[in-house]
Amino acid sequence: MGDIRQSLLPRDVLSAAKELLYHLDIYICNLVQSGRQPPQVDSKTLDLIEEFILHAPKDRNAPARRMSALQELQLLEIMCSCFQEQSRDTVRQLMFSALFGLQGNAADESRMALLGKLVSMAVAMGRVPILECAATWLQRTHRVYCVRLAQVLVDDYCSMVPGSVPTLQNIHSASPRFCCQFITAVTTLYDLTTEELTPPIELLQMIVSWIQEDPRLVLITFLNTPLTGSQPINSLDVTPLGGLVRWCVKAPLAYKTDKKQTPTHERSENVPEVGPLFSTLHLSVLQVLMLLPNILNEKGLFGRMGLLQLDSLAALTSELSRLLDQADKHAHASDAHAAPQLALDRLAQALQVAKANGALLCSRGRNLEAVLFLFRPSRLGKVESKIKTVKMRKMLVKHASKLYPHFCIISVFSRINYFDFHSSNNVLLIHKLLEHCKQLVFLLLLNKSVC
């Protein structure tokens, strides 16, 4: 395609970009039909894209070509139509990669700026082909750039334009693949280390509703991508589970810290709602983890591939330890122990359920101890005791699940705080509880048959 440069130079910036897109589509179609494996766009074509679409000057002394805001909007509409009209996914993916694949040069900033605007427009217009290409881009690109794209969408739909959240929420049905990658990117972006890195309430509500409606959503990338063990270095995680666990565990302490630093008269009315939202999210994450054994067995990966990484859990443990130290400074407050206890509860539950269902690969003692050793001995004891409590709950569920499925679900996720499960004297109480459950189930079944 290098020979068309002379014909593009006399044209205005919009006309030249439109003409180049037309020739690029033809060039990539021919490239795919040639059967060359893997099909690869040559460097001369990439140079043309940088010069006439991204407007990176070929000659440093030459003045840069610039589009007006109206011309840029027209170019975005042309690109949307180009991807929408191309019926072959392979061609679309190659074209998207040629336009927005990062090259490690000065044109990458222009690439990112144009990409953010194009994907934002695709969300607004429901352009599924572009969202699907963007999902692939998010899988293959360094996470630093992925979170930049996610930040653009959050700014556009959760901050800048009031009432536009429902538009972003539609990506769940338009492109589940992109939705999954978007969740992974925003959980990487918002790590709850500062107030600026705390997810907006609108974003949190949206993600909770997505996962609550369809727990398998967070596994779509994992389910639909051949995993060869050669994931790009520093790319996003294959699922957002690690980021979601971090949100749930840190939220009680991170939001409490922010709340103490914010004057009462400036506090948002939505702040009290984050507690139930994170509780719902934690429940949904545990439900997703419990789906994994069947999925991993079907892929032949149970015991061979963990979706939660030990190094990320070790980092989470370190962050949580720091937050707990900060919480200790406010130990005189009446509710000072509630938030730390909730954070420890969630960490213990996530570790236990992940380990039991194949999401976390570690030896029985040594590797898990390596994750938890950062806690002070008193806190480590609390985490270990909570893990034992979860094991006891699993024992209850093992028997209750034979009786009634709905009771099984309630037993797993309800907070059973009425018994000291560490005392052998209370085994009789547990058996009494099971007997009462049998009676309750019998009454429920009887009532169901009568109705």
GROMACS .gro file of C-alpha atoms in nm:
model
  451
    1MET     CA    1   0.000   0.000   0.000
    2GLY     CA    2   0.301   0.227   0.015
    3ASP     CA    3   0.242   0.349  -0.342
    4ILE     CA    4  -0.084   0.532  -0.257
    5ARG     CA    5   0.089   0.791  -0.037
    6GLN     CA    6   0.137   1.037  -0.321
    7SER     CA    7  -0.234   1.026  -0.401
    8LEU     CA    8  -0.324   1.097  -0.037
    9LEU     CA    9  -0.095   1.396   0.015
   10PRO     CA   10  -0.301   1.652  -0.186
   11ARG     CA   11  -0.626   1.557  -0.010
   12ASP     CA   12  -0.767   1.727   0.296
   13VAL     CA   13  -0.718   1.540   0.624
   14LEU     CA   14  -1.065   1.383   0.640
   15SER     CA   15  -1.072   1.278   0.275
   16ALA     CA   16  -0.724   1.125   0.301
   17ALA     CA   17  -0.817   0.929   0.615
   18LYS     CA   18  -1.138   0.802   0.455
   19GLU     CA   19  -0.954   0.693   0.140
   20LEU     CA   20  -0.687   0.515   0.342
   21LEU     CA   21  -0.950   0.324   0.541
   22TYR     CA   22  -1.107   0.210   0.213
   23HIS     CA   23  -0.772   0.082   0.080
   24LEU     CA   24  -0.685  -0.072   0.418
   25ASP     CA   25  -1.004  -0.277   0.412
   26ILE     CA   26  -0.924  -0.410   0.063
   27TYR     CA   27  -0.561  -0.478   0.155
   28ILE     CA   28  -0.650  -0.680   0.466
   29CYS     CA   29  -0.921  -0.877   0.282
   30ASN     CA   30  -0.662  -0.979   0.022
   31LEU     CA   31  -0.413  -1.058   0.298
   32VAL     CA   32  -0.660  -1.294   0.467
   33GLN     CA   33  -0.755  -1.460   0.138
   34SER     CA   34  -0.390  -1.522   0.054
   35GLY     CA   35  -0.379  -1.779   0.335
   36ARG     CA   36  -0.057  -1.644   0.482
   37GLN     CA   37  -0.024  -1.757   0.844
   38PRO     CA   38  -0.024  -1.556   1.050
   39PRO     CA   39  -0.153  -1.264   0.840
   40GLN     CA   40   0.052  -0.957   0.924
   41VAL     CA   41   0.018  -0.595   0.812
   42ASP     CA   42   0.345  -0.462   0.669
   43SER     CA   43   0.536  -0.168   0.815
   44LYS     CA   44   0.465   0.063   0.518
   45THR     CA   45   0.093   0.031   0.581
   46LEU     CA   46   0.142   0.107   0.950
   47ASP     CA   47   0.341   0.417   0.853
   48LEU     CA   48   0.051   0.536   0.636
   49ILE     CA   49  -0.192   0.487   0.925
   50GLU     CA   50   0.029   0.693   1.154
   51GLU     CA   51   0.064   0.971   0.897
   52PHE     CA   52  -0.288   1.006   0.759
   53ILE     CA   53  -0.516   0.878   1.038
   54LEU     CA   54  -0.317   0.941   1.355
   55HIS     CA   55  -0.145   1.247   1.199
   56ALA     CA   56   0.203   1.170   1.324
   57PRO     CA   57   0.428   1.358   1.075
   58LYS     CA   58   0.666   1.141   0.875
   59ASP     CA   59   0.915   1.425   0.861
   60ARG     CA   60   0.993   1.594   1.192
   61ASN     CA   61   1.032   1.928   1.015
   62ALA     CA   62   0.695   1.900   0.840
   63PRO     CA   63   0.393   2.063   1.009
   64ALA     CA   64   0.155   1.815   1.170
   65ARG     CA   65  -0.182   1.770   0.998
   66ARG     CA   66  -0.468   1.832   1.238
   67MET     CA   67  -0.841   1.767   1.224
   68SER     CA   68  -1.107   1.997   1.357
   69ALA     CA   69  -1.344   1.857   1.620
   70LEU     CA   70  -1.614   1.820   1.353
   71GLN     CA   71  -1.380   1.636   1.115
   72GLU     CA   72  -1.271   1.404   1.396
   73LEU     CA   73  -1.635   1.324   1.474
   74GLN     CA   74  -1.695   1.250   1.106
   75LEU     CA   75  -1.389   1.022   1.098
   76LEU     CA   76  -1.520   0.830   1.400
   77GLU     CA   77  -1.855   0.782   1.227
   78ILE     CA   78  -1.677   0.659   0.913
   79MET     CA   79  -1.473   0.412   1.119
   80CYS     CA   80  -1.787   0.286   1.296
   81SER     CA   81  -1.953   0.226   0.960
   82CYS     CA   82  -1.642   0.059   0.821
   83PHE     CA   83  -1.630  -0.199   1.103
   84GLN     CA   84  -2.007  -0.245   1.101
   85GLU     CA   85  -2.021  -0.317   0.728
   86GLN     CA   86  -1.728  -0.563   0.729
   87SER     CA   87  -1.884  -0.906   0.783
   88ARG     CA   88  -1.563  -1.104   0.839
   89ASP     CA   89  -1.443  -1.100   1.197
   90THR     CA   90  -1.084  -1.187   1.101
   91VAL     CA   91  -1.065  -0.880   0.877
   92ARG     CA   92  -1.215  -0.657   1.146
   93GLN     CA   93  -0.970  -0.782   1.408
   94LEU     CA   94  -0.669  -0.731   1.180
   95MET     CA   95  -0.785  -0.382   1.085
   96PHE     CA   96  -0.841  -0.288   1.449
   97SER     CA   97  -0.496  -0.421   1.538
   98ALA     CA   98  -0.337  -0.224   1.253
   99LEU     CA   99  -0.507   0.095   1.367
  100PHE     CA  100  -0.467   0.063   1.743
  101GLY     CA  101  -0.198  -0.197   1.813
  102LEU     CA  102   0.066  -0.014   2.017
  103GLN     CA  103   0.401   0.023   1.840
  104GLY     CA  104   0.608   0.178   2.118
  105ASN     CA  105   0.657   0.509   1.937
  106ALA     CA  106   0.534   0.869   1.958
  107ALA     CA  107   0.215   0.786   1.768
  108ASP     CA  108   0.087   0.568   2.054
  109GLU     CA  109  -0.056   0.870   2.237
  110SER     CA  110  -0.261   0.958   1.929
  111ARG     CA  111  -0.367   0.594   1.903
  112MET     CA  112  -0.494   0.591   2.261
  113ALA     CA  113  -0.678   0.920   2.221
  114LEU     CA  114  -0.855   0.804   1.904
  115LEU     CA  115  -0.925   0.460   2.050
  116GLY     CA  116  -1.092   0.606   2.358
  117LYS     CA  117  -1.321   0.822   2.146
  118LEU     CA  118  -1.404   0.537   1.907
  119VAL     CA  119  -1.490   0.287   2.182
  120SER     CA  120  -1.692   0.550   2.368
  121MET     CA  121  -1.890   0.617   2.051
  122ALA     CA  122  -1.934   0.242   1.994
  123VAL     CA  123  -2.081   0.211   2.344
  124ALA     CA  124  -2.322   0.497   2.275
  125MET     CA  125  -2.428   0.362   1.935
  126GLY     CA  126  -2.426  -0.007   2.023
  127ARG     CA  127  -2.161  -0.095   1.763
  128VAL     CA  128  -2.097  -0.457   1.863
  129PRO     CA  129  -1.816  -0.529   1.609
  130ILE     CA  130  -1.604  -0.249   1.754
  131LEU     CA  131  -1.672  -0.363   2.111
  132GLU     CA  132  -1.568  -0.717   2.018
  133CYS     CA  133  -1.245  -0.589   1.863
  134ALA     CA  134  -1.183  -0.374   2.170
  135ALA     CA  135  -1.232  -0.681   2.392
  136THR     CA  136  -0.954  -0.859   2.201
  137TRP     CA  137  -0.735  -0.548   2.226
  138LEU     CA  138  -0.786  -0.546   2.605
  139GLN     CA  139  -0.671  -0.909   2.623
  140ARG     CA  140  -0.349  -0.848   2.432
  141THR     CA  141  -0.237  -0.506   2.554
  142HIS     CA  142  -0.030  -0.397   2.853
  143ARG     CA  143  -0.256  -0.333   3.151
  144VAL     CA  144  -0.135   0.028   3.184
  145TYR     CA  145  -0.306   0.113   2.856
  146CYS     CA  146  -0.609  -0.103   2.934
  147VAL     CA  147  -0.686   0.094   3.248
  148ARG     CA  148  -0.648   0.417   3.050
  149LEU     CA  149  -0.921   0.303   2.813
  150ALA     CA  150  -1.139   0.200   3.107
  151GLN     CA  151  -1.083   0.543   3.267
  152VAL     CA  152  -1.209   0.714   2.950
  153LEU     CA  153  -1.533   0.516   2.958
  154VAL     CA  154  -1.586   0.574   3.331
  155ASP     CA  155  -1.528   0.948   3.284
  156ASP     CA  156  -1.761   0.967   2.984
  157TYR     CA  157  -2.050   0.766   3.128
  158CYS     CA  158  -2.020   0.791   3.508
  159SER     CA  159  -1.882   1.141   3.560
  160MET     CA  160  -1.912   1.386   3.273
  161VAL     CA  161  -2.263   1.327   3.139
  162PRO     CA  162  -2.538   1.289   3.403
  163GLY     CA  163  -2.785   1.012   3.336
  164SER     CA  164  -2.567   0.828   3.084
  165VAL     CA  165  -2.493   0.526   3.305
  166PRO     CA  166  -2.773   0.314   3.147
  167THR     CA  167  -2.598   0.353   2.811
  168LEU     CA  168  -2.279   0.198   2.948
  169GLN     CA  169  -2.483  -0.066   3.130
  170ASN     CA  170  -2.608  -0.197   2.795
  171ILE     CA  171  -2.265  -0.339   2.706
  172HIS     CA  172  -2.359  -0.641   2.920
  173SER     CA  173  -2.609  -0.752   2.658
  174ALA     CA  174  -2.436  -0.599   2.353
  175SER     CA  175  -2.093  -0.758   2.406
  176PRO     CA  176  -2.042  -0.979   2.713
  177ARG     CA  177  -1.676  -1.028   2.613
  178PHE     CA  178  -1.610  -0.656   2.624
  179CYS     CA  179  -1.810  -0.625   2.945
  180CYS     CA  180  -1.594  -0.891   3.112
  181GLN     CA  181  -1.273  -0.721   3.002
  182PHE     CA  182  -1.409  -0.384   3.114
  183ILE     CA  183  -1.476  -0.522   3.464
  184THR     CA  184  -1.122  -0.663   3.476
  185ALA     CA  185  -0.978  -0.327   3.371
  186VAL     CA  186  -1.175  -0.118   3.622
  187THR     CA  187  -1.096  -0.354   3.911
  188THR     CA  188  -0.730  -0.311   3.816
  189LEU     CA  189  -0.768   0.067   3.791
  190TYR     CA  190  -0.959   0.121   4.116
  191ASP     CA  191  -0.753  -0.059   4.381
  192LEU     CA  192  -0.902   0.135   4.677
  193THR     CA  193  -0.562   0.271   4.784
  194THR     CA  194  -0.681   0.634   4.773
  195GLU     CA  195  -1.009   0.819   4.746
  196GLU     CA  196  -0.935   0.889   4.377
  197LEU     CA  197  -0.887   0.516   4.319
  198THR     CA  198  -1.220   0.424   4.476
  199PRO     CA  199  -1.485   0.322   4.218
  200PRO     CA  200  -1.770   0.569   4.166
  201ILE     CA  201  -2.096   0.453   4.322
  202GLU     CA  202  -2.263   0.436   3.978
  203LEU     CA  203  -1.990   0.207   3.847
  204LEU     CA  204  -2.010  -0.015   4.155
  205GLN     CA  205  -2.389  -0.046   4.127
  206MET     CA  206  -2.358  -0.136   3.759
  207ILE     CA  207  -2.095  -0.407   3.812
  208VAL     CA  208  -2.288  -0.558   4.104
  209SER     CA  209  -2.607  -0.575   3.895
  210TRP     CA  210  -2.419  -0.736   3.602
  211ILE     CA  211  -2.262  -1.011   3.812
  212GLN     CA  212  -2.573  -1.067   4.022
  213GLU     CA  213  -2.777  -1.116   3.705
  214ASP     CA  214  -2.518  -1.340   3.536
  215PRO     CA  215  -2.238  -1.477   3.759
  216ARG     CA  216  -2.072  -1.650   3.462
  217LEU     CA  217  -2.012  -1.310   3.303
  218VAL     CA  218  -1.676  -1.275   3.481
  219LEU     CA  219  -1.561  -1.607   3.332
  220ILE     CA  220  -1.644  -1.531   2.968
  221THR     CA  221  -1.289  -1.443   2.863
  222PHE     CA  222  -1.160  -1.758   3.033
  223LEU     CA  223  -1.432  -1.973   2.874
  224ASN     CA  224  -1.395  -1.837   2.520
  225THR     CA  225  -1.019  -1.797   2.490
  226PRO     CA  226  -0.780  -2.083   2.411
  227LEU     CA  227  -0.534  -2.070   2.699
  228THR     CA  228  -0.195  -2.178   2.568
  229GLY     CA  229   0.001  -2.052   2.866
  230SER     CA  230   0.146  -1.768   2.658
  231GLN     CA  231  -0.054  -1.472   2.786
  232PRO     CA  232   0.112  -1.138   2.699
  233ILE     CA  233   0.341  -1.010   2.972
  234ASN     CA  234   0.174  -0.754   3.202
  235SER     CA  235  -0.163  -0.801   3.036
  236LEU     CA  236  -0.486  -0.801   3.236
  237ASP     CA  237  -0.577  -1.108   3.438
  238VAL     CA  238  -0.783  -1.366   3.251
  239THR     CA  239  -1.076  -1.297   3.487
  240PRO     CA  240  -1.164  -1.005   3.718
  241LEU     CA  241  -1.195  -1.239   4.019
  242GLY     CA  242  -0.873  -1.118   4.180
  243GLY     CA  243  -0.976  -0.754   4.153
  244LEU     CA  244  -1.327  -0.825   4.279
  245VAL     CA  245  -1.192  -1.012   4.583
  246ARG     CA  246  -0.965  -0.715   4.654
  247TRP     CA  247  -1.263  -0.477   4.636
  248CYS     CA  248  -1.473  -0.686   4.874
  249VAL     CA  249  -1.195  -0.740   5.129
  250LYS     CA  250  -1.063  -0.383   5.137
  251ALA     CA  251  -1.397  -0.203   5.112
  252PRO     CA  252  -1.495  -0.208   5.483
  253LEU     CA  253  -1.167  -0.044   5.582
  254ALA     CA  254  -1.103   0.172   5.274
  255TYR     CA  255  -1.447   0.331   5.280
  256LYS     CA  256  -1.435   0.369   5.657
  257THR     CA  257  -1.106   0.557   5.627
  258ASP     CA  258  -1.246   0.784   5.358
  259LYS     CA  259  -1.556   0.842   5.567
  260LYS     CA  260  -1.350   0.955   5.866
  261GLN     CA  261  -1.160   1.199   5.649
  262THR     CA  262  -1.475   1.349   5.498
  263PRO     CA  263  -1.677   1.607   5.693
  264THR     CA  264  -2.033   1.500   5.763
  265HIS     CA  265  -2.191   1.792   5.577
  266GLU     CA  266  -1.988   1.704   5.264
  267ARG     CA  267  -2.064   1.332   5.270
  268SER     CA  268  -2.254   1.192   4.973
  269GLU     CA  269  -2.598   1.050   5.037
  270ASN     CA  270  -2.495   0.740   4.844
  271VAL     CA  271  -2.205   0.651   5.076
  272PRO     CA  272  -2.417   0.444   5.319
  273GLU     CA  273  -2.529   0.227   5.027
  274VAL     CA  274  -2.182   0.091   4.950
  275GLY     CA  275  -2.193  -0.154   5.241
  276PRO     CA  276  -2.485  -0.361   5.108
  277LEU     CA  277  -2.344  -0.332   4.756
  278PHE     CA  278  -2.012  -0.485   4.855
  279SER     CA  279  -2.191  -0.753   5.057
  280THR     CA  280  -2.391  -0.846   4.748
  281LEU     CA  281  -2.075  -0.841   4.538
  282HIS     CA  282  -1.894  -1.067   4.786
  283LEU     CA  283  -2.180  -1.316   4.773
  284SER     CA  284  -2.173  -1.312   4.392
  285VAL     CA  285  -1.796  -1.370   4.387
  286LEU     CA  286  -1.833  -1.672   4.616
  287GLN     CA  287  -2.107  -1.805   4.387
  288VAL     CA  288  -1.877  -1.768   4.087
  289LEU     CA  289  -1.599  -1.954   4.269
  290MET     CA  290  -1.840  -2.239   4.342
  291LEU     CA  291  -1.913  -2.272   3.969
  292LEU     CA  292  -1.549  -2.344   3.891
  293PRO     CA  293  -1.509  -2.718   3.964
  294ASN     CA  294  -1.738  -2.827   3.680
  295ILE     CA  295  -1.593  -2.568   3.442
  296LEU     CA  296  -1.231  -2.655   3.521
  297ASN     CA  297  -1.303  -3.028   3.498
  298GLU     CA  298  -1.463  -2.982   3.155
  299LYS     CA  299  -1.146  -2.807   3.036
  300GLY     CA  300  -0.920  -3.059   3.208
  301LEU     CA  301  -0.767  -2.780   3.414
  302PHE     CA  302  -0.882  -2.861   3.767
  303GLY     CA  303  -0.575  -2.862   3.988
  304ARG     CA  304  -0.360  -2.736   3.702
  305MET     CA  305  -0.462  -2.372   3.659
  306GLY     CA  306  -0.560  -2.126   3.931
  307LEU     CA  307  -0.765  -1.819   3.848
  308LEU     CA  308  -0.647  -1.646   4.166
  309GLN     CA  309  -0.273  -1.589   4.188
  310LEU     CA  310  -0.076  -1.625   4.511
  311ASP     CA  311   0.132  -1.315   4.444
  312SER     CA  312  -0.176  -1.096   4.407
  313LEU     CA  313  -0.322  -1.243   4.726
  314ALA     CA  314   0.006  -1.174   4.905
  315ALA     CA  315  -0.014  -0.812   4.788
  316LEU     CA  316  -0.374  -0.794   4.910
  317THR     CA  317  -0.269  -0.934   5.247
  318SER     CA  318   0.001  -0.667   5.277
  319GLU     CA  319  -0.246  -0.390   5.190
  320LEU     CA  320  -0.502  -0.527   5.434
  321SER     CA  321  -0.243  -0.544   5.711
  322ARG     CA  322  -0.167  -0.176   5.656
  323LEU     CA  323  -0.536  -0.085   5.668
  324LEU     CA  324  -0.581  -0.288   5.986
  325ASP     CA  325  -0.294  -0.099   6.148
  326GLN     CA  326  -0.468   0.226   6.060
  327ALA     CA  327  -0.795   0.095   6.200
  328ASP     CA  328  -0.622   0.011   6.530
  329LYS     CA  329  -0.562   0.382   6.584
  330HIS     CA  330  -0.940   0.428   6.615
  331ALA     CA  331  -0.992   0.133   6.848
  332HIS     CA  332  -1.172   0.356   7.100
  333ALA     CA  333  -1.467   0.400   6.865
  334SER     CA  334  -1.777   0.194   6.938
  335ASP     CA  335  -1.781   0.027   6.596
  336ALA     CA  336  -1.404   0.014   6.555
  337HIS     CA  337  -1.386  -0.366   6.542
  338ALA     CA  338  -1.677  -0.424   6.303
  339ALA     CA  339  -1.502  -0.316   5.983
  340PRO     CA  340  -1.173  -0.502   6.049
  341GLN     CA  341  -1.368  -0.814   6.142
  342LEU     CA  342  -1.575  -0.793   5.824
  343ALA     CA  343  -1.259  -0.754   5.613
  344LEU     CA  344  -1.101  -1.058   5.780
  345ASP     CA  345  -1.423  -1.257   5.738
  346ARG     CA  346  -1.429  -1.187   5.367
  347LEU     CA  347  -1.061  -1.269   5.321
  348ALA     CA  348  -1.101  -1.600   5.504
  349GLN     CA  349  -1.416  -1.692   5.310
  350ALA     CA  350  -1.258  -1.603   4.976
  351LEU     CA  351  -0.943  -1.805   5.051
  352GLN     CA  352  -1.134  -2.108   5.171
  353VAL     CA  353  -1.391  -2.115   4.889
  354ALA     CA  354  -1.124  -2.046   4.625
  355LYS     CA  355  -0.899  -2.323   4.759
  356ALA     CA  356  -1.187  -2.571   4.784
  357ASN     CA  357  -1.308  -2.506   4.430
  358GLY     CA  358  -0.977  -2.506   4.244
  359ALA     CA  359  -0.939  -2.131   4.191
  360LEU     CA  360  -0.636  -2.111   4.419
  361LEU     CA  361  -0.351  -2.357   4.374
  362CYS     CA  362  -0.128  -2.400   4.677
  363SER     CA  363  -0.006  -2.673   4.903
  364ARG     CA  364  -0.207  -2.744   5.212
  365GLY     CA  365   0.008  -2.540   5.445
  366ARG     CA  366   0.329  -2.387   5.321
  367ASN     CA  367   0.210  -2.170   5.032
  368LEU     CA  368  -0.098  -2.044   5.213
  369GLU     CA  369   0.118  -1.957   5.512
  370ALA     CA  370   0.337  -1.754   5.276
  371VAL     CA  371   0.031  -1.548   5.185
  372LEU     CA  372  -0.079  -1.490   5.545
  373PHE     CA  373   0.254  -1.446   5.723
  374LEU     CA  374   0.237  -1.067   5.688
  375PHE     CA  375  -0.034  -1.052   5.954
  376ARG     CA  376   0.058  -1.009   6.316
  377PRO     CA  377   0.011  -1.337   6.509
  378SER     CA  378  -0.317  -1.222   6.666
  379ARG     CA  379  -0.465  -1.136   6.330
  380LEU     CA  380  -0.337  -1.452   6.166
  381GLY     CA  381  -0.518  -1.647   6.434
  382LYS     CA  382  -0.840  -1.466   6.346
  383VAL     CA  383  -0.802  -1.551   5.978
  384GLU     CA  384  -0.724  -1.916   6.055
  385SER     CA  385  -1.022  -1.938   6.291
  386LYS     CA  386  -1.250  -1.793   6.027
  387ILE     CA  387  -1.125  -2.046   5.775
  388LYS     CA  388  -1.210  -2.323   6.023
  389THR     CA  389  -1.554  -2.168   6.067
  390VAL     CA  390  -1.607  -2.179   5.692
  391LYS     CA  391  -1.505  -2.547   5.696
  392MET     CA  392  -1.771  -2.610   5.961
  393ARG     CA  393  -2.028  -2.430   5.751
  394LYS     CA  394  -1.933  -2.651   5.458
  395MET     CA  395  -1.993  -2.955   5.678
  396LEU     CA  396  -2.340  -2.825   5.760
  397VAL     CA  397  -2.410  -2.759   5.395
  398LYS     CA  398  -2.289  -3.106   5.294
  399HIS     CA  399  -2.574  -3.255   5.495
  400ALA     CA  400  -2.831  -2.983   5.437
  401SER     CA  401  -2.786  -2.996   5.060
  402LYS     CA  402  -2.926  -3.349   5.064
  403LEU     CA  403  -3.242  -3.211   5.218
  404TYR     CA  404  -3.335  -2.899   5.030
  405PRO     CA  405  -3.143  -2.693   4.771
  406HIS     CA  406  -3.273  -2.357   4.887
  407PHE     CA  407  -3.168  -2.423   5.244
  408CYS     CA  408  -2.826  -2.520   5.111
  409ILE     CA  409  -2.782  -2.177   4.953
  410ILE     CA  410  -2.901  -1.997   5.266
  411SER     CA  411  -2.667  -2.203   5.486
  412VAL     CA  412  -2.358  -2.125   5.281
  413PHE     CA  413  -2.391  -1.752   5.271
  414SER     CA  414  -2.585  -1.652   5.583
  415ARG     CA  415  -2.376  -1.541   5.876
  416ILE     CA  416  -2.394  -1.821   6.136
  417ASN     CA  417  -2.269  -1.647   6.449
  418TYR     CA  418  -2.476  -1.823   6.712
  419PHE     CA  419  -2.232  -2.105   6.791
  420ASP     CA  420  -1.872  -2.126   6.890
  421PHE     CA  421  -1.768  -2.379   6.628
  422HIS     CA  422  -1.424  -2.418   6.784
  423SER     CA  423  -1.567  -2.580   7.095
  424SER     CA  424  -1.624  -2.955   7.083
  425ASN     CA  425  -1.900  -2.908   7.343
  426ASN     CA  426  -2.119  -2.752   7.079
  427VAL     CA  427  -2.125  -3.052   6.843
  428LEU     CA  428  -2.459  -3.151   6.999
  429LEU     CA  429  -2.593  -2.807   6.920
  430ILE     CA  430  -2.493  -2.853   6.557
  431HIS     CA  431  -2.678  -3.186   6.541
  432LYS     CA  432  -2.981  -3.021   6.701
  433LEU     CA  433  -2.961  -2.751   6.437
  434LEU     CA  434  -2.962  -3.016   6.165
  435GLU     CA  435  -3.265  -3.184   6.324
  436HIS     CA  436  -3.451  -2.855   6.329
  437CYS     CA  437  -3.354  -2.807   5.965
  438LYS     CA  438  -3.499  -3.147   5.876
  439GLN     CA  439  -3.824  -3.052   6.044
  440LEU     CA  440  -3.829  -2.719   5.865
  441VAL     CA  441  -3.762  -2.880   5.529
  442PHE     CA  442  -4.034  -3.139   5.592
  443LEU     CA  443  -4.283  -2.861   5.666
  444LEU     CA  444  -4.175  -2.670   5.357
  445LEU     CA  445  -4.212  -2.975   5.134
  446LEU     CA  446  -4.546  -3.060   5.292
  447ASN     CA  447  -4.669  -2.707   5.241
  448LYS     CA  448  -4.544  -2.716   4.881
  449SER     CA  449  -4.730  -3.042   4.809
  450VAL     CA  450  -5.051  -2.909   4.965
  451CYS     CA  451  -5.034  -2.590   4.760
   0.00000   0.00000   0.00000
